[in-house]
Structures are given as C-alpha cells and as structure tokens.
Amino acid sequence: MTKPYRTVITAVLLAALAVLAIPAQADPPQQGSGPRMITGSYQTTNPIYPTIGAETGVMLYDLTGQVLMDFDFRAEADTQVIGTLNGDIVSGTYSITLPDTPNGIVHDFDGDPASAPAVQVFAAATYVNFLGDEYINRGESPLDMSARLDPVTFEVIGGNVLVWAAQDGEQFPASLGTDGAAFTDDDTTLPLPAGWSVVSLDTEPFTILRDETLDVPIIESLGGLNDYSSLDYLEAWETLFARTRETYPFTSEKSLDWDAIYAEITPMVQIAAEDIDFHLIMARFGELIGDTHIGFVSMPVLQQYLMGGLGIGGLAVTDDNEVVIGNIAAASVAERSGIKAGDVLVMVDNQPALQVLDSTPLLINSASTTHGRRFLQAATMLQGPVGSSVALTWRAQDGTEKTETLTRSWDVTSIMTAFGGALEGDVISARMLDTGIGYIRIRGFASEVSQADELFAGELQNLIDQGAQGIILDVRDNGGGLVQLAMSMAGRFLPDYAPVLDFYYADGEGGFAYRGFVETLMGEPAYDGPVAILVNEMTGSAGEIFVYALSHPGRAVVVGHTPTGGFTGEVGDGQYLLPGSLQTQFPTGRPLDPVTGETLIEGTGVIPDIRVPLTRESMLSPEDEVLQAAEAALLGQ
C-alpha cells in the first residue's frame, strides 16, 4: 500500500542536519518582498494510484523530517497550509497562498550554537486524504513533494524548497556538496533575505527566487513506475535484476542465491525471440524468489496459456490431500461431461492430480508460502490453450470413477473463482448475525480509500448500537492496500496507539536502513468486546498486518482453514513496466518486529488460533464453517 503498501515510504523522513557554516560563493539574493503564492503541476506514474479511489490534496508541508533525518517526524496540523488542487491523484495543477508568518519548526544552519534557530523549511506536497479531514494526520503522509529525493538513500538531492527567515542574513545551505545531498555536513551556506524565498536546489550554487508568484513543480521521487519497456530483453532483464538484487528485502529469509538465479535466467533471456518468451522467463524469475507480492500481468501469457478451461472452479487440496472440485460453471465442458461440485480429481493426463497441481508453474503470481502456492496452482492447473485437450479421471460422491478426454474452450471460471473474492461486493459490509454477533467484511484497503474508514466506523457503530455480543472481522481475500488505513480500523479495538512494525529499505550500501514505523491509530467508535478475525490464503500484505496487529497482543482470535498468505513486503517503489507491456512488481520494504528485530509474517503468515479442517464435506456444505467456528469461539462454546 500499499498508496497501497506504502504509507511509510512516502512519509516525510529524510536527509541529515547541516552543521557546517562555510562562506559560499553564491549570487546575491534577488530583491523584492518575496513570494506570496506558489503554483505548479504534478504527475504520478505509479500504476496502483489510479485504482484506489483516493481524494487528493495539496499543502505546504514542514520538511523537518528531511532536515533532521528524523524518520518518525510528523508535521502538526497547525503547521500545514492547505492549498487548492485542480486534478486527481494522477495529475493536476495547484496553488498555495503563503502565510505572512508560518508556524513550522525553526532551524539553525550557521554552525553557531549560540545563535537562535530562525529558518523554517517547507515543500509543496500532495497527499492522500483517508482519515477524515483536510490535514495530514497521524498515520497519513505526503505522497509527492517539490523536493526531489534519492529513491534509495531518501536524501534530498534537488527540486525546490520554500524557506522563511526571520531576518536578513540568516544562513541556509548553498549547495549539495561533494556527497550530492542537501542538509549534510559538507554543505556550504548562503545568506537569506527576510521573509519567504523559494530555493532551487537544481543549480550550483542554489538559486534564491523572490518573485511574487512562482512556479514550483511537485516531483514524483519515490514510487514512480520503473519503465524499462523501451529496452531490449537483455537490457531490461539486466536492469531489473540489478535493482531487485539490491532492493529485495527478504534475501536472507528465503536463502536466495542471486548468482545462481542470474545464471539460470540470463541464458534464457539471451535466446528469447518474442514477448511471450520473455514474459514466461520473467515469471520463472519471480517463481525462483517465491513471494506472492511478485505478480505478472502479461496479456500474451493469459491469452495463449490461461484462457482455455473446462468450467471447473474452486479446486482445493483438502486435509486428506484430495484435489476436490469446488464448483462447475453452467453449460460448461465439465458439466456436459457429468462432473459435479464435490467430485475428487484423481488423475490429470495419466498423472496423480496432486502431483500435477504441485508441479503447475506459477504464471500469474509467485507465492510466499506452500498453502498460498497450492491455492494459485489450483487456479491454473487445468487451464491451457483454447482447443487443447486434457484427460481427467474423477471420483463421484458415490465412489464411482470415470475417465474422459475433454477439450478446453474459452473459459476463465477457475481464475475468476480464485481471484474474484477480492473484487466482489462493497469495500465494507456488515450485518448482525442471528447469534447476536456483529459481522463486518473488509474487502480490502486499496479501494475507496477516502471513504473506507468512515464507512467502517459507521457500520461498527451500528452494530454497537444493536448490542453486538462480539464482532467478527472477515478479511478473507483481503490482499492489502494502505497499511495505515488498516491500522485506523484495527485501532478501534485497542485501548491506545500501539507500535506494530518497523520498515527497513535498501540503503545503497548493501544493507537495509530504518525508514519509519507502523502503528495502530485511535478512532471512534471504540469497541472493547470480544473479537474474531476470519482469514485465508489470500489474506495478505496490509490485510495480514491488520490481523497481526489485533492477534499479536491477544486482542482477537484468528480463525481459518489456513494461515494468512505470508506476504508483507512493501511494494510501492517496486513497480515495473517491461518489454511487451509486462507489468510486474517486486517488494522493496522489509517489516521487522520493533522489539526483537525479527522479520514479521513473510513466508509464514499469521497462524490461526482455531484451524477449521478443510474436507470434501465442508467444501460441499452450504454453511460457512469458518464463520460458524468464530461465532462459537466468541460465544464461549
């Protein structure tokens, strides 16, 4: 949020305090009373943003986080100056009227500890508003800013900042210095005129601008699409591999041998003749890493290998290791052959069905866990080219077996059954169950994000007003989104703000560095009664951080057939476009326990407190046995 999986990475966090006062050979500041208004434009390329249904604003934002390298800094509401925005999250224009005297944190750049701090530093910033008012609140953060940030080190390396000085002659950095970053020890300084100035960091030395109205573009520094689509296959692969090797956050946890991966993939890329070859090779690359956050959107692969089917959906491996059919599409090839929901798939092309499932390549997503991998493989194991044939042996409920060779027709029943759960219904829906337990389904944290928190609060209040004896939170198929939106909802069941995890990102020197934390947030209404959470293999990312935030302190009981999906890396800065219009993503952020420093959730998922057996009978049952188990737990049965 991720922006989905990504509210920490976009937080205002970066660069180091300048303490060295060396006279600069800078041009004298321009004359005039200083700017009264700034205007500008912005444009984002991250492919996630247009999908999340977010209201966007613009403001003058205190850059103390950048100046002090304080990754936990947040600007208070009374320091924020709201501007006017004409556009949406993708692109637009803005204007901000500057106040006579701002209310930000003051800094001292002259290197003299005896002098009083007297310079305030700001940037124009866009932001996603999802916590109810026009300000950036605790848990919200800027999206893009007028200061340009290095995407690996997070240091300020260019763009424009707005500064306010209490009097003429206050000192401010004059250049990026030899390290190429602002607000660091090697900066020289220049004198500022009193009042407002815009300082361009893209000149050497910096340029002070004092026109009454100034154009200050907002820059997409972090989270932009990494577009390698114009490169040839080998160049794109080499570039993607180098960045992934540097930024992928779970190398040690997954025991990855990058040299071995490179040695396997490179020769195949070198002989790739067309887009579909390259796309299949990239799918293999993702499969070697093993991470559900690594997805592939390839139209050639979909059209050639996955659009043919039999009308069979909901395949699942039961606790008895049987591959059981969940549903049959009407008028499909499977229905005409007499296959029914609940039948057991015994053989596929003369091989044991479970063996075929476990050897099915992952062409849509990689997988972080064994249970997640089997779920994804089950969705595609019977798919193939339209017009191709597959021999099936299945066992009916009466024990009889039948073998028949079937021809695939245009059909994506299996894929839609597997992935449709995250797409169906309202983002928040609720009802009172007959047992007096309240039920709330949270479909995701990546759609209708500017309304979801308010909708959730309203539904929770309705259930409280009706006297709910407990609350069941259903996050099955919730694949994540904005993690702090999830934390706002989770916080309504906890007594106070609570740290959940720290995020670390590649530091450009072969290691990973702290870049901020995630915490539960306070909000109304609050509920202190019993809570249960329903999970499955596709509960992931911010969805399973939500589960962890409530289960780790023992606040909620977790119920499901399987653990959550076990994929919690942050992906906002890992969006890629490769040759042939292949869209993919790779995680860049690493979640760690703030106390122990251990990696959280990735590769394991959150384990249910109550594991509900998955059997052939339960798959056929019209009842939701996971929901029933949660009700029984809350009622003390």
XYZ file of C-alpha atoms in Angstrom:
637
model
C 0.000 0.000 0.000
C 0.394 -0.096 -0.137
C -0.690 4.474 -1.547
C -1.171 0.849 -1.271
C 1.520 -0.906 0.934
C 3.385 2.306 1.063
C 2.351 4.974 3.548
C 5.666 4.680 5.397
C 7.928 5.033 2.325
C 6.161 8.235 1.259
C 6.432 9.719 4.750
C 8.493 12.857 5.243
C 11.553 11.314 6.758
C 14.839 12.113 5.152
C 18.356 13.707 4.888
C 20.784 14.974 7.544
C 21.213 18.132 9.624
C 23.686 20.644 8.224
C 26.086 21.915 10.885
C 28.965 23.346 8.862
C 28.962 27.084 8.134
C 31.426 27.769 5.306
C 31.000 31.016 3.357
C 29.588 30.291 -0.085
C 30.464 31.902 -3.391
C 26.772 32.397 -4.253
C 24.972 35.039 -6.263
C 23.371 37.724 -4.063
C 19.693 37.114 -3.365
C 17.208 38.749 -5.670
C 15.487 41.864 -4.414
C 11.788 42.095 -3.637
C 9.333 41.353 -0.854
C 9.360 37.633 -1.519
C 6.793 35.250 -2.965
C 3.160 35.390 -1.848
C 1.877 32.444 -3.861
C 3.293 29.325 -5.446
C 1.707 27.379 -8.274
C 2.698 24.259 -10.105
C 1.775 20.929 -11.576
C 2.258 17.286 -10.656
C 2.030 13.919 -12.373
C 2.408 10.414 -10.990
C 3.182 7.223 -12.894
C 2.685 4.545 -10.233
C 0.049 2.174 -11.695
C -1.513 1.468 -8.288
C -2.664 5.021 -7.582
C -5.465 5.347 -10.146
C -7.135 2.210 -8.748
C -7.525 3.189 -5.091
C -10.338 5.747 -5.203
C -8.451 8.395 -3.255
C -9.191 12.048 -2.622
C -6.020 14.079 -3.079
C -4.983 17.405 -1.589
C -2.012 19.760 -1.651
C -0.348 21.668 1.147
C 2.729 23.457 2.377
C 4.451 20.811 4.479
C 7.163 21.241 7.134
C 10.350 19.495 5.954
C 11.879 18.999 9.399
C 11.872 15.245 8.758
C 14.264 15.763 5.850
C 16.409 18.314 7.622
C 16.904 16.223 10.768
C 16.831 12.763 9.151
C 14.010 12.013 11.592
C 12.039 9.070 10.220
C 9.417 9.404 12.956
C 8.666 13.090 12.355
C 5.176 14.245 11.503
C 4.084 17.829 10.926
C 1.369 19.059 13.272
C -1.859 20.333 11.740
C -1.200 23.950 12.764
C 1.986 23.988 10.638
C 0.196 22.816 7.488
C -1.077 25.354 4.946
C -3.771 23.907 2.705
C -3.732 24.809 -0.976
C -6.116 24.445 -3.895
C -5.762 21.462 -6.199
C -7.286 21.046 -9.641
C -6.900 17.423 -10.675
C -6.818 13.921 -9.234
C -4.239 11.567 -7.775
C -2.606 11.057 -11.187
C -2.082 14.617 -12.394
C -3.188 18.203 -11.996
C -2.244 21.728 -11.020
C -2.228 23.516 -7.687
C -1.773 26.844 -5.932
C -0.843 27.695 -2.349
C -1.090 31.150 -0.782
C 1.783 31.622 1.647
C 1.000 32.889 5.153
C 2.649 36.072 6.437
C 4.383 34.107 9.180
C 4.489 30.303 9.077
C 4.273 28.074 12.135
C 6.856 25.398 11.333
C 9.857 24.191 13.287
C 12.828 26.574 13.143
C 16.368 25.510 12.259
C 19.846 26.971 12.582
C 22.221 26.359 9.665
C 25.030 28.752 10.553
C 27.004 26.321 12.695
C 26.951 28.696 15.664
C 25.262 27.032 18.661
C 24.930 30.442 20.334
C 22.639 31.816 17.623
C 18.930 31.161 17.822
C 17.270 28.983 15.135
C 15.385 31.238 12.741
C 14.829 29.417 9.437
C 11.784 27.313 8.562
C 11.867 24.864 5.635
C 8.842 23.625 3.694
C 7.870 21.867 0.474
C 4.733 21.809 -1.595
C 3.286 18.311 -1.185
C 0.367 16.265 -2.438
C -1.234 13.731 -0.130
C -3.986 11.115 0.022
C -6.721 12.057 2.478
C -8.174 8.940 4.104
C -8.593 9.806 7.795
C -11.406 12.268 7.635
C -10.210 15.879 7.358
C -8.118 18.047 5.057
C -4.895 17.794 7.078
C -2.160 15.164 7.146
C -2.960 13.445 10.431
C -1.087 10.902 12.490
C -0.821 7.920 10.167
C -1.036 9.952 6.951
C 1.926 11.263 4.989
C 2.873 13.197 1.845
C 2.617 11.454 -1.486
C 4.961 13.584 -3.636
C 6.820 16.794 -2.861
C 8.590 19.671 -4.567
C 11.885 18.454 -3.085
C 13.497 15.664 -5.112
C 14.519 12.607 -3.086
C 17.006 9.883 -3.905
C 14.889 6.690 -4.211
C 17.496 4.544 -2.421
C 19.084 6.817 0.192
C 15.960 9.009 0.629
C 18.210 12.093 0.807
C 17.169 15.449 -0.691
C 19.047 15.787 -3.975
C 17.214 18.540 -5.862
C 13.931 20.221 -6.615
C 12.648 23.294 -4.798
C 12.074 24.105 -1.146
C 10.342 27.061 0.447
C 12.179 28.797 3.265
C 11.177 31.541 5.662
C 13.765 33.578 7.522
C 13.036 35.800 10.491
C 15.544 38.450 9.380
C 18.051 39.238 6.635
C 21.293 37.306 6.712
C 20.126 34.013 8.194
C 22.179 31.175 6.736
C 20.949 28.323 4.548
C 22.769 25.566 2.612
C 24.216 26.850 -0.667
C 24.936 23.574 -2.465
C 24.598 19.821 -2.330
C 28.290 19.479 -1.594
C 30.509 16.594 -2.571
C 28.031 13.982 -1.288
C 25.306 15.238 -3.647
C 22.740 15.631 -0.861
C 21.291 18.666 0.893
C 21.311 19.251 4.667
C 24.512 17.284 5.231
C 27.785 18.214 6.885
C 29.636 19.203 3.699
C 27.152 21.922 2.690
C 28.381 25.475 2.264
C 25.934 28.254 3.219
C 24.459 31.433 1.797
C 22.553 34.330 3.394
C 18.783 34.527 3.085
C 16.657 37.642 2.794
C 13.944 38.098 5.409
C 10.576 36.520 4.730
C 9.728 33.889 2.143
C 12.049 32.576 -0.567
C 11.920 29.654 -2.934
C 15.305 27.952 -3.136
C 16.105 25.951 -6.248
C 18.341 23.027 -5.355
C 18.994 22.200 -9.019
C 21.644 24.890 -9.523
C 25.209 25.093 -8.229
C 25.167 27.089 -6.035
C 21.478 27.108 -5.118
C 19.342 29.933 -6.527
C 17.105 32.102 -4.364
C 13.848 33.075 -6.114
C 11.766 36.021 -4.849
C 9.086 36.724 -7.460
C 5.632 37.346 -6.029
C 4.226 34.242 -7.766
C 6.497 31.312 -8.548
C 6.111 28.007 -10.347
C 7.155 25.112 -8.073
C 6.627 21.689 -9.664
C 5.832 18.703 -7.461
C 8.123 15.764 -8.249
C 7.496 12.023 -8.185
C 10.679 10.941 -6.421
C 9.532 7.719 -4.766
C 7.022 5.208 -6.060
C 7.330 6.119 -9.700
C 6.961 3.448 -12.350
C 10.312 1.931 -13.288
C 9.771 1.906 -17.037
C 12.155 -0.445 -18.850
C 9.745 -1.151 -21.700
C 11.864 0.576 -24.360
C 14.910 -1.595 -23.615
C 15.639 -4.829 -25.383
C 15.014 -8.058 -23.469
C 18.553 -8.478 -22.186
C 18.945 -4.819 -21.157
C 15.592 -4.872 -19.363
C 16.495 -8.093 -17.567
C 19.915 -6.845 -16.520
C 18.442 -3.589 -15.189
C 15.588 -5.306 -13.359
C 17.886 -7.920 -11.857
C 20.400 -5.369 -10.585
C 17.739 -3.269 -8.872
C 15.907 -6.283 -7.460
C 19.099 -7.790 -6.102
C 19.842 -4.515 -4.308
C 16.373 -3.690 -3.009
C 14.629 -7.043 -2.418
C 14.087 -7.217 1.347
C 13.993 -10.968 2.111
C 17.196 -12.380 0.636
C 18.324 -13.956 3.905
C 14.871 -15.195 4.927
C 14.417 -17.030 1.621
C 18.091 -18.102 1.338
C 18.290 -16.614 -2.150
C 21.387 -17.269 -4.256
C 21.328 -14.312 -6.625
C 24.279 -15.572 -8.658
C 22.531 -18.886 -9.252
C 19.302 -17.109 -10.219
C 21.179 -14.889 -12.662
C 22.959 -17.914 -14.137
C 19.654 -19.705 -14.746
C 17.674 -16.788 -16.177
C 20.244 -14.941 -18.320
C 20.839 -17.653 -20.955
C 17.090 -17.984 -21.464
C 16.700 -14.224 -21.917
C 19.544 -14.197 -24.440
C 17.611 -16.517 -26.756
C 14.125 -15.076 -26.166
C 12.626 -14.444 -29.605
C 9.328 -12.738 -28.779
C 7.413 -11.103 -25.944
C 5.745 -14.268 -24.707
C 9.138 -15.960 -24.336
C 10.447 -13.062 -22.285
C 7.295 -12.915 -20.143
C 7.447 -16.614 -19.302
C 11.099 -16.211 -18.328
C 10.235 -13.304 -16.032
C 7.522 -15.452 -14.445
C 10.193 -18.053 -13.779
C 12.372 -15.348 -12.192
C 9.565 -14.456 -9.799
C 8.906 -18.101 -9.023
C 12.557 -18.577 -8.039
C 12.214 -15.803 -5.465
C 8.946 -17.092 -4.006
C 6.896 -14.038 -2.992
C 3.158 -13.538 -3.501
C 3.747 -9.812 -3.960
C 5.536 -10.632 -7.219
C 2.769 -10.645 -9.809
C 2.793 -10.702 -13.603
C 0.241 -9.087 -15.894
C 1.046 -10.482 -19.337
C -1.651 -10.482 -21.970
C 0.283 -12.851 -24.288
C 0.623 -15.425 -21.487
C -3.004 -15.079 -20.456
C -4.268 -15.410 -23.997
C -2.091 -18.329 -25.002
C -1.953 -20.418 -21.845
C -4.749 -19.470 -19.444
C -7.883 -18.564 -21.408
C -8.871 -22.157 -22.146
C -10.701 -24.074 -19.457
C -13.341 -26.654 -18.605
C -15.672 -24.647 -16.369
C -14.158 -26.107 -13.196
C -13.563 -23.661 -10.355
C -12.666 -23.644 -6.690
C -10.227 -26.556 -6.785
C -8.738 -27.111 -3.338
C -6.465 -29.576 -1.590
C -8.248 -30.953 1.480
C -6.657 -32.140 4.706
C -6.773 -35.647 3.205
C -4.644 -34.417 0.258
C -7.529 -34.867 -2.159
C -7.973 -32.393 -5.007
C -11.673 -31.550 -4.734
C -13.732 -29.571 -7.245
C -15.478 -26.591 -5.675
C -17.930 -25.566 -8.409
C -18.935 -26.181 -12.009
C -19.998 -23.461 -14.432
C -23.368 -23.926 -16.091
C -23.304 -25.266 -19.687
C -19.563 -25.828 -19.442
C -17.456 -28.664 -20.804
C -17.231 -30.141 -17.303
C -20.994 -30.017 -16.704
C -21.711 -31.704 -20.027
C -19.312 -34.479 -19.026
C -21.153 -35.085 -15.765
C -18.547 -33.626 -13.425
C -20.112 -32.181 -10.267
C -19.027 -29.995 -7.385
C -17.522 -32.183 -4.699
C -16.065 -34.711 -7.120
C -12.467 -35.656 -6.441
C -9.947 -35.128 -9.231
C -7.884 -38.318 -9.292
C -5.721 -38.170 -12.429
C -4.775 -35.478 -14.937
C -3.197 -36.702 -18.177
C -2.448 -40.046 -16.523
C -0.617 -38.482 -13.576
C -1.874 -38.149 -9.971
C -3.846 -34.932 -9.680
C -1.981 -33.686 -6.596
C 1.350 -34.273 -8.348
C 0.151 -32.268 -11.357
C -1.078 -29.474 -9.083
C 2.224 -29.252 -7.224
C 4.187 -29.100 -10.489
C 1.995 -26.428 -12.110
C 4.120 -23.355 -12.926
C 3.090 -20.005 -11.486
C 2.195 -17.787 -14.452
C 0.146 -15.099 -12.689
C 1.758 -14.757 -9.274
C 4.672 -16.091 -7.337
C 3.920 -17.421 -3.842
C 5.399 -16.811 -0.396
C 4.008 -19.928 1.325
C 3.200 -23.527 0.473
C -0.514 -23.037 1.158
C -0.533 -19.880 -0.963
C 1.331 -21.623 -3.747
C -1.140 -24.518 -3.854
C -4.035 -22.070 -3.981
C -2.543 -20.302 -7.009
C -1.592 -23.569 -8.717
C -5.107 -24.935 -8.241
C -6.457 -21.882 -10.057
C -4.451 -22.605 -13.219
C -3.651 -26.341 -13.245
C -6.498 -27.196 -15.662
C -6.137 -24.068 -17.805
C -4.472 -24.243 -21.196
C -4.707 -23.143 -24.809
C -8.227 -22.957 -26.217
C -8.832 -26.116 -28.236
C -6.253 -28.225 -26.401
C -7.238 -31.467 -24.693
C -6.754 -32.843 -21.198
C -7.581 -36.323 -19.869
C -9.305 -36.331 -16.464
C -10.179 -39.102 -14.067
C -12.587 -38.072 -11.338
C -14.388 -39.826 -8.494
C -18.014 -39.018 -7.830
C -19.575 -38.888 -4.404
C -20.908 -42.420 -4.787
C -17.336 -43.692 -5.232
C -17.504 -44.423 -8.957
C -14.678 -43.195 -11.179
C -14.802 -42.003 -14.748
C -12.100 -41.051 -17.240
C -12.666 -38.785 -20.211
C -10.605 -36.601 -22.526
C -12.032 -33.067 -22.586
C -11.356 -30.185 -24.956
C -10.800 -26.735 -23.469
C -12.992 -23.869 -24.619
C -12.820 -20.162 -23.816
C -13.248 -20.168 -20.058
C -11.682 -18.437 -17.029
C -14.019 -19.858 -14.379
C -11.147 -21.187 -12.292
C -9.169 -17.958 -12.357
C -12.201 -15.803 -11.585
C -13.244 -18.104 -8.745
C -9.773 -17.838 -7.235
C -9.307 -14.098 -7.588
C -12.886 -12.833 -7.675
C -13.295 -12.793 -3.909
C -11.297 -9.596 -3.659
C -13.448 -7.913 -6.315
C -16.979 -8.782 -5.229
C -19.205 -6.625 -3.020
C -18.817 -3.374 -1.131
C -15.465 -2.434 0.347
C -17.159 -2.530 3.793
C -20.290 -4.563 4.505
C -21.850 -5.584 7.807
C -24.788 -7.356 9.398
C -25.974 -8.693 12.723
C -25.883 -12.492 12.860
C -28.688 -14.499 14.442
C -26.429 -15.298 17.381
C -26.149 -11.606 18.309
C -22.606 -11.394 16.981
C -21.790 -8.492 14.683
C -20.125 -9.292 11.364
C -18.040 -6.875 9.272
C -16.394 -7.801 5.986
C -13.424 -5.680 4.901
C -12.810 -6.450 1.239
C -9.532 -4.563 1.062
C -7.583 -1.464 1.991
C -6.865 -0.447 -1.608
C -10.187 0.788 -2.962
C -12.484 3.637 -1.951
C -9.708 4.540 0.466
C -11.000 8.027 1.206
C -14.379 6.642 2.275
C -13.492 3.251 3.749
C -12.535 4.386 7.250
C -15.732 6.385 7.664
C -17.809 3.504 6.277
C -16.155 1.102 8.705
C -16.775 3.427 11.652
C -20.434 3.755 10.702
C -21.002 0.008 10.416
C -19.196 -0.666 13.698
C -21.299 1.962 15.464
C -24.499 0.415 14.095
C -23.510 -2.991 15.488
C -22.592 -1.477 18.852
C -25.962 0.304 18.962
C -27.690 -3.015 18.279
C -25.934 -4.577 21.270
C -23.482 -6.884 19.493
C -22.106 -9.534 21.864
C -18.898 -9.698 19.835
C -17.510 -8.642 16.479
C -16.275 -10.895 13.664
C -13.959 -9.191 11.161
C -13.805 -11.041 7.856
C -10.621 -10.306 5.902
C -10.603 -13.419 3.737
C -9.347 -12.486 0.253
C -8.234 -9.081 1.587
C -4.966 -8.596 -0.284
C -3.985 -5.354 1.443
C -3.598 -1.722 0.453
C -2.828 1.334 2.575
C -1.394 -0.071 5.768
C -2.319 2.935 7.913
C -5.912 2.718 6.731
C -5.821 -0.833 8.070
C -4.259 0.439 11.290
C -7.017 3.012 11.725
C -9.643 0.276 11.576
C -7.630 -2.013 13.863
C -7.136 0.790 16.377
C -10.842 0.895 17.180
C -10.414 -2.397 19.037
C -7.320 -1.381 21.039
C -7.022 0.953 24.039
C -4.184 3.125 22.734
C -1.739 3.751 19.927
C 0.490 0.697 19.629
C 3.635 0.058 17.520
C 3.216 -2.869 15.128
C 6.333 -2.984 12.943
C 9.296 -1.029 11.632
C 10.055 -0.775 7.911
C 13.574 -1.070 6.509
C 14.709 -0.329 2.936
C 17.915 -0.797 0.960
C 20.439 1.858 1.980
C 22.508 1.835 -1.212
C 25.485 0.331 0.619
C 24.473 -3.317 0.614
C 22.368 -3.175 3.752
C 18.959 -2.032 4.936
C 18.149 1.054 6.976
C 15.235 2.121 9.157
C 12.719 4.261 7.310
C 9.764 4.509 9.672
C 7.220 2.594 11.674
C 3.639 1.405 11.507
C 1.332 1.792 14.485
C -2.323 1.276 15.251
C -4.297 4.506 15.335
C -7.009 5.710 17.690
C -10.516 6.437 16.446
C -14.194 6.424 17.267
C -16.198 4.380 17.856
C -14.083 2.124 20.055
C -15.108 -1.441 20.877
C -13.763 -3.447 23.833
C -15.845 -6.634 23.465
C -14.654 -9.987 22.085
C -13.284 -10.053 18.529
C -12.563 -12.787 15.988
C -10.899 -12.481 12.573
C -11.517 -14.751 9.563
C -8.520 -15.390 7.280
C -7.467 -17.455 4.259
C -4.548 -17.897 1.838
C -5.296 -14.627 0.075
C -5.324 -12.504 3.220
C -2.102 -10.633 2.665
C 0.060 -7.541 2.946
C -1.795 -4.810 4.864
C -4.586 -7.373 5.324
C -2.415 -9.658 7.395
C -0.693 -6.768 9.173
C -4.241 -5.888 10.277
C -4.643 -9.451 11.575
C -1.253 -9.359 13.290
C -1.977 -6.012 14.967
C -5.051 -7.483 16.672
C -3.888 -11.047 17.282
C -0.323 -10.391 18.439
C -1.447 -8.658 21.654
C -4.140 -11.321 22.144
C -6.955 -8.927 21.349
C -8.596 -11.148 18.694
C -8.888 -14.840 17.948
C -7.887 -15.817 14.400
C -9.974 -18.445 12.592
C -9.386 -20.066 9.203
C -8.649 -23.143 7.136
C -5.089 -21.890 6.583
C -2.755 -19.151 7.826
C -2.759 -15.816 6.059
C -0.777 -15.572 2.826
C 2.548 -14.604 4.360
C 3.394 -11.684 2.065
C 4.100 -8.394 3.812
C 6.865 -6.676 1.850
C 6.140 -3.098 0.808
C 5.740 -2.694 -2.966
C 5.014 0.964 -3.682
C 8.508 1.663 -5.037
C 8.768 -1.684 -6.813
C 6.510 -1.145 -9.829
C 7.927 -2.094 -13.246
C 6.940 -1.991 -16.900
C 8.970 -4.398 -19.050
C 9.114 -5.057 -22.802
C 5.871 -6.268 -24.316
C 3.806 -4.258 -21.785
C 4.570 -6.721 -18.993
C 3.541 -5.159 -15.691
C 5.136 -6.568 -12.576
C 6.124 -5.618 -9.065
C 8.762 -6.642 -6.533
C 8.794 -5.749 -2.823
C 11.313 -3.228 -1.510
C 10.287 -2.705 2.133
C 11.109 -5.124 4.957
C 8.810 -5.306 8.045
C 10.573 -6.052 11.325
C 9.377 -6.501 14.886
C 10.212 -3.197 16.647
C 11.370 -5.056 19.780
C 13.103 -8.221 18.562
C 14.146 -7.072 15.085
C 12.767 -10.289 13.593
C 11.099 -10.330 10.173
C 7.339 -10.457 10.541
C 4.848 -12.704 8.758
C 6.678 -13.058 5.423
C 6.864 -16.712 4.392
C 4.670 -17.996 7.225
C 1.554 -15.891 7.574
C -0.423 -15.404 10.768
C -1.321 -18.856 12.120
C -4.996 -19.348 13.074
C -5.784 -19.845 16.746
C -8.638 -22.028 15.553
C -7.885 -24.010 12.426
C -11.040 -25.276 10.752
C -10.496 -28.591 8.892
C -10.919 -28.451 5.139
C -12.713 -31.585 3.964
C -14.727 -32.672 0.984
C -17.843 -32.410 3.153
C -17.033 -28.887 4.312
C -16.486 -27.777 0.720
C -19.963 -29.073 -0.167
C -21.633 -27.642 2.926
C -23.907 -24.649 2.346
C -22.721 -23.309 5.702
C -19.684 -21.117 6.240
C -17.861 -23.349 8.702
C -15.105 -20.822 9.373
C -17.702 -18.218 10.316
C -19.515 -20.738 12.495
C -16.290 -21.618 14.317
C -15.662 -17.932 15.027
C -19.202 -17.477 16.354
C -18.784 -20.472 18.636
C -15.479 -19.133 19.938
C -16.951 -15.733 20.766
C -19.956 -17.308 22.441
C -17.687 -19.475 24.561
C -18.818 -22.772 23.104
